[in-house]
Amino acid sequence: MRQAAAPGPVLRAENLSRVLEGEVAAVLVREASVEVHPGEMVAIMGPSGSGKSSLLYLLGLLDRPTTGTIWLGGEDTSGFTDDQMARIRLEKLGFVFQFHFLLPEFTALDNVMLPMRRLGRLPEDEQRERARRLLAELGLEGHEHKRPGQLSGGQRQRVAIARAQANDPLVILADEPTGALDSHSSLVVRDTLKRLATEQGRAIIAVTHEPRFAEAADRIITIVDGMVQPEGTTF
């Protein structure tokens, strides 16, 4: 079940800044403008502390910008209430983090079903069938009833990717998704995310410090001292 791609960029941000007020204001992101299109895998790179994750959290509507505007699927999110923000995240965004954050007492199948249960769009039997299919597409057929502690690190991260797809999001955002994995598992996760972009038309935005991960991206956004750099800039 794929949503129809919105015309133009699926996610667009203009002049985003994030400032933490205090005795000395900390500027996490400075006037960043970003566009991401359906079927595109974008890597965000930069030095440690440069604002990579801060930018990702703004784009993923997990944090609110101090200034600037974010459109998701053509919809201006700037006036949304907290409840509206939570709803649009659940409906249109999927998240993968460095540490999988799977619930240890739940099976892989139940972990993938969690976002579907929260959204309530599908009946229970269709949720279960969709979760099975997503796990099978990621090479996890036969592991549906295992708990996270019974899976390898790479398998756990693939369960997290299946969970991120649960509600058929427009965009999947990943924060160092291979940072806790060995080199082989890192490549599997990287290639899995790339395949979601090329074969399913999902937009993928991933923060990474790994050049091998970034090589698979269609485009690299470099951020230094909170500022998005001109395309082609290295650090």
Short mmCIF file of N, CA and C in Angstrom, two decimals, residues 147-223:
data_model
loop_
_atom_site.label_atom_id
_atom_site.label_comp_id
_atom_site.label_asym_id
_atom_site.label_seq_id
_atom_site.Cartn_x
_atom_site.Cartn_y
_atom_site.Cartn_z
N ARG A 147 11.89 -12.49 20.14
CA ARG A 147 12.02 -11.21 20.81
C ARG A 147 13.36 -10.58 20.44
N PRO A 148 13.51 -9.27 20.61
CA PRO A 148 14.76 -8.60 20.20
C PRO A 148 16.02 -9.26 20.75
N GLY A 149 15.97 -9.76 21.98
CA GLY A 149 17.15 -10.39 22.56
C GLY A 149 17.57 -11.67 21.87
N GLN A 150 16.69 -12.22 21.03
CA GLN A 150 17.01 -13.45 20.29
C GLN A 150 17.51 -13.16 18.89
N LEU A 151 17.64 -11.87 18.53
CA LEU A 151 18.06 -11.48 17.19
C LEU A 151 19.43 -10.83 17.23
N SER A 152 20.13 -10.89 16.10
CA SER A 152 21.42 -10.20 15.99
C SER A 152 21.18 -8.70 15.87
N GLY A 153 22.26 -7.93 15.99
CA GLY A 153 22.15 -6.47 15.88
C GLY A 153 21.59 -6.05 14.53
N GLY A 154 22.07 -6.68 13.46
CA GLY A 154 21.57 -6.34 12.14
C GLY A 154 20.11 -6.71 11.96
N GLN A 155 19.71 -7.86 12.52
CA GLN A 155 18.31 -8.27 12.43
C GLN A 155 17.41 -7.31 13.21
N ARG A 156 17.87 -6.89 14.37
CA ARG A 156 17.07 -5.94 15.16
C ARG A 156 16.87 -4.63 14.40
N GLN A 157 17.93 -4.19 13.72
CA GLN A 157 17.79 -2.93 12.99
C GLN A 157 16.86 -3.09 11.79
N ARG A 158 16.85 -4.27 11.18
CA ARG A 158 15.90 -4.50 10.09
C ARG A 158 14.46 -4.56 10.60
N VAL A 159 14.27 -5.09 11.81
CA VAL A 159 12.93 -5.02 12.41
C VAL A 159 12.53 -3.56 12.61
N ALA A 160 13.49 -2.74 13.05
CA ALA A 160 13.20 -1.31 13.23
C ALA A 160 12.85 -0.64 11.91
N ILE A 161 13.49 -1.07 10.83
CA ILE A 161 13.16 -0.51 9.51
C ILE A 161 11.75 -0.95 9.09
N ALA A 162 11.42 -2.21 9.37
CA ALA A 162 10.06 -2.68 9.07
C ALA A 162 9.05 -1.87 9.87
N ARG A 163 9.35 -1.61 11.13
CA ARG A 163 8.43 -0.81 11.96
C ARG A 163 8.28 0.61 11.40
N ALA A 164 9.39 1.17 10.89
CA ALA A 164 9.34 2.51 10.32
C ALA A 164 8.43 2.58 9.11
N GLN A 165 8.24 1.45 8.42
CA GLN A 165 7.38 1.41 7.23
C GLN A 165 5.93 1.09 7.55
N ALA A 166 5.64 0.81 8.82
CA ALA A 166 4.36 0.21 9.18
C ALA A 166 3.16 0.97 8.63
N ASN A 167 3.16 2.28 8.73
CA ASN A 167 2.01 3.08 8.29
C ASN A 167 2.21 3.70 6.92
N ASP A 168 3.09 3.10 6.12
CA ASP A 168 3.32 3.52 4.74
C ASP A 168 3.71 5.00 4.66
N PRO A 169 4.81 5.39 5.33
CA PRO A 169 5.14 6.81 5.43
C PRO A 169 5.64 7.40 4.12
N LEU A 170 5.53 8.72 4.01
CA LEU A 170 6.12 9.43 2.87
C LEU A 170 7.63 9.50 2.99
N VAL A 171 8.13 9.64 4.23
CA VAL A 171 9.56 9.84 4.47
C VAL A 171 9.99 8.95 5.62
N ILE A 172 11.17 8.32 5.47
CA ILE A 172 11.82 7.62 6.57
C ILE A 172 13.06 8.40 6.95
N LEU A 173 13.18 8.74 8.23
CA LEU A 173 14.33 9.47 8.74
C LEU A 173 15.14 8.55 9.64
N ALA A 174 16.44 8.51 9.42
CA ALA A 174 17.31 7.60 10.15
C ALA A 174 18.48 8.38 10.76
N ASP A 175 18.72 8.18 12.04
CA ASP A 175 19.80 8.86 12.75
C ASP A 175 20.89 7.84 13.07
N GLU A 176 21.98 7.88 12.31
CA GLU A 176 23.10 6.95 12.45
C GLU A 176 22.59 5.50 12.51
N PRO A 177 21.85 5.05 11.51
CA PRO A 177 21.22 3.74 11.60
C PRO A 177 22.21 2.57 11.59
N THR A 178 23.45 2.82 11.16
CA THR A 178 24.46 1.74 11.15
C THR A 178 25.54 1.97 12.19
N GLY A 179 25.38 2.96 13.05
CA GLY A 179 26.44 3.34 13.98
C GLY A 179 26.79 2.29 15.00
N ALA A 180 25.85 1.38 15.32
CA ALA A 180 26.11 0.37 16.34
C ALA A 180 26.30 -1.03 15.73
N LEU A 181 26.51 -1.09 14.40
CA LEU A 181 26.56 -2.38 13.72
C LEU A 181 27.96 -2.70 13.20
N ASP A 182 28.22 -3.99 12.99
CA ASP A 182 29.47 -4.40 12.34
C ASP A 182 29.40 -4.05 10.86
N SER A 183 30.52 -4.20 10.17
CA SER A 183 30.60 -3.70 8.79
C SER A 183 29.64 -4.42 7.86
N HIS A 184 29.48 -5.74 8.03
CA HIS A 184 28.57 -6.48 7.15
C HIS A 184 27.13 -6.04 7.39
N SER A 185 26.72 -5.98 8.66
CA SER A 185 25.35 -5.57 8.97
C SER A 185 25.09 -4.14 8.52
N SER A 186 26.12 -3.29 8.60
CA SER A 186 25.98 -1.91 8.15
C SER A 186 25.62 -1.85 6.68
N LEU A 187 26.29 -2.67 5.87
CA LEU A 187 26.02 -2.67 4.44
C LEU A 187 24.61 -3.20 4.14
N VAL A 188 24.18 -4.20 4.91
CA VAL A 188 22.84 -4.75 4.71
C VAL A 188 21.79 -3.68 5.01
N VAL A 189 21.97 -2.96 6.11
CA VAL A 189 21.01 -1.91 6.47
C VAL A 189 21.04 -0.78 5.45
N ARG A 190 22.25 -0.38 5.05
CA ARG A 190 22.37 0.67 4.03
C ARG A 190 21.65 0.28 2.76
N ASP A 191 21.91 -0.94 2.28
CA ASP A 191 21.30 -1.38 1.02
C ASP A 191 19.78 -1.54 1.16
N THR A 192 19.33 -1.91 2.36
CA THR A 192 17.89 -2.02 2.60
C THR A 192 17.22 -0.66 2.46
N LEU A 193 17.80 0.36 3.06
CA LEU A 193 17.23 1.71 2.96
C LEU A 193 17.27 2.22 1.53
N LYS A 194 18.37 1.94 0.84
CA LYS A 194 18.48 2.38 -0.55
C LYS A 194 17.41 1.71 -1.41
N ARG A 195 17.15 0.45 -1.15
CA ARG A 195 16.13 -0.28 -1.92
C ARG A 195 14.74 0.29 -1.68
N LEU A 196 14.47 0.73 -0.46
CA LEU A 196 13.17 1.34 -0.18
C LEU A 196 12.97 2.61 -1.01
N ALA A 197 14.06 3.33 -1.25
CA ALA A 197 13.97 4.53 -2.08
C ALA A 197 13.78 4.17 -3.55
N THR A 198 14.63 3.29 -4.06
CA THR A 198 14.62 3.02 -5.49
C THR A 198 13.43 2.17 -5.92
N GLU A 199 13.01 1.21 -5.10
CA GLU A 199 11.96 0.28 -5.50
C GLU A 199 10.57 0.70 -5.02
N GLN A 200 10.50 1.44 -3.92
CA GLN A 200 9.19 1.79 -3.36
C GLN A 200 8.92 3.28 -3.42
N GLY A 201 9.89 4.06 -3.86
CA GLY A 201 9.68 5.48 -4.01
C GLY A 201 9.63 6.26 -2.72
N ARG A 202 10.13 5.68 -1.64
CA ARG A 202 10.14 6.41 -0.37
C ARG A 202 11.30 7.41 -0.37
N ALA A 203 11.08 8.51 0.31
CA ALA A 203 12.18 9.45 0.56
C ALA A 203 12.89 9.00 1.84
N ILE A 204 14.22 8.91 1.76
CA ILE A 204 15.03 8.50 2.90
C ILE A 204 15.98 9.63 3.25
N ILE A 205 15.99 10.03 4.52
CA ILE A 205 16.94 11.03 5.00
C ILE A 205 17.71 10.40 6.15
N ALA A 206 19.02 10.30 6.01
CA ALA A 206 19.81 9.59 7.01
C ALA A 206 21.02 10.40 7.45
N VAL A 207 21.15 10.61 8.74
CA VAL A 207 22.39 11.15 9.31
C VAL A 207 23.40 10.02 9.39
N THR A 208 24.61 10.27 8.93
CA THR A 208 25.66 9.26 9.00
C THR A 208 27.03 9.91 9.07
N HIS A 209 27.96 9.18 9.68
CA HIS A 209 29.37 9.62 9.65
C HIS A 209 30.19 8.65 8.81
N GLU A 210 29.51 7.66 8.19
CA GLU A 210 30.22 6.60 7.49
C GLU A 210 30.24 6.86 5.98
N PRO A 211 31.43 7.06 5.40
CA PRO A 211 31.54 7.31 3.96
C PRO A 211 30.89 6.21 3.12
N ARG A 212 31.00 4.95 3.55
CA ARG A 212 30.42 3.86 2.75
C ARG A 212 28.90 3.96 2.71
N PHE A 213 28.31 4.44 3.79
CA PHE A 213 26.86 4.65 3.77
C PHE A 213 26.52 5.78 2.82
N ALA A 214 27.25 6.87 2.92
CA ALA A 214 26.97 8.05 2.10
C ALA A 214 27.15 7.78 0.62
N GLU A 215 28.02 6.84 0.26
CA GLU A 215 28.25 6.50 -1.15
C GLU A 215 26.96 6.04 -1.84
N ALA A 216 26.05 5.45 -1.07
CA ALA A 216 24.81 4.93 -1.65
C ALA A 216 23.75 6.01 -1.82
N ALA A 217 23.98 7.17 -1.22
CA ALA A 217 22.98 8.25 -1.27
C ALA A 217 22.97 8.91 -2.63
N ASP A 218 21.82 9.42 -3.00
CA ASP A 218 21.70 10.20 -4.24
C ASP A 218 22.30 11.58 -4.07
N ARG A 219 22.33 12.05 -2.83
CA ARG A 219 22.79 13.40 -2.57
C ARG A 219 23.26 13.48 -1.13
N ILE A 220 24.26 14.31 -0.89
CA ILE A 220 24.77 14.52 0.47
C ILE A 220 24.54 15.97 0.87
N ILE A 221 23.91 16.15 2.03
CA ILE A 221 23.78 17.48 2.63
C ILE A 221 24.86 17.58 3.70
N THR A 222 25.75 18.54 3.55
CA THR A 222 26.82 18.75 4.52
C THR A 222 26.45 19.92 5.42
N ILE A 223 26.57 19.71 6.72
CA ILE A 223 26.25 20.77 7.67
C ILE A 223 27.46 21.01 8.57
#
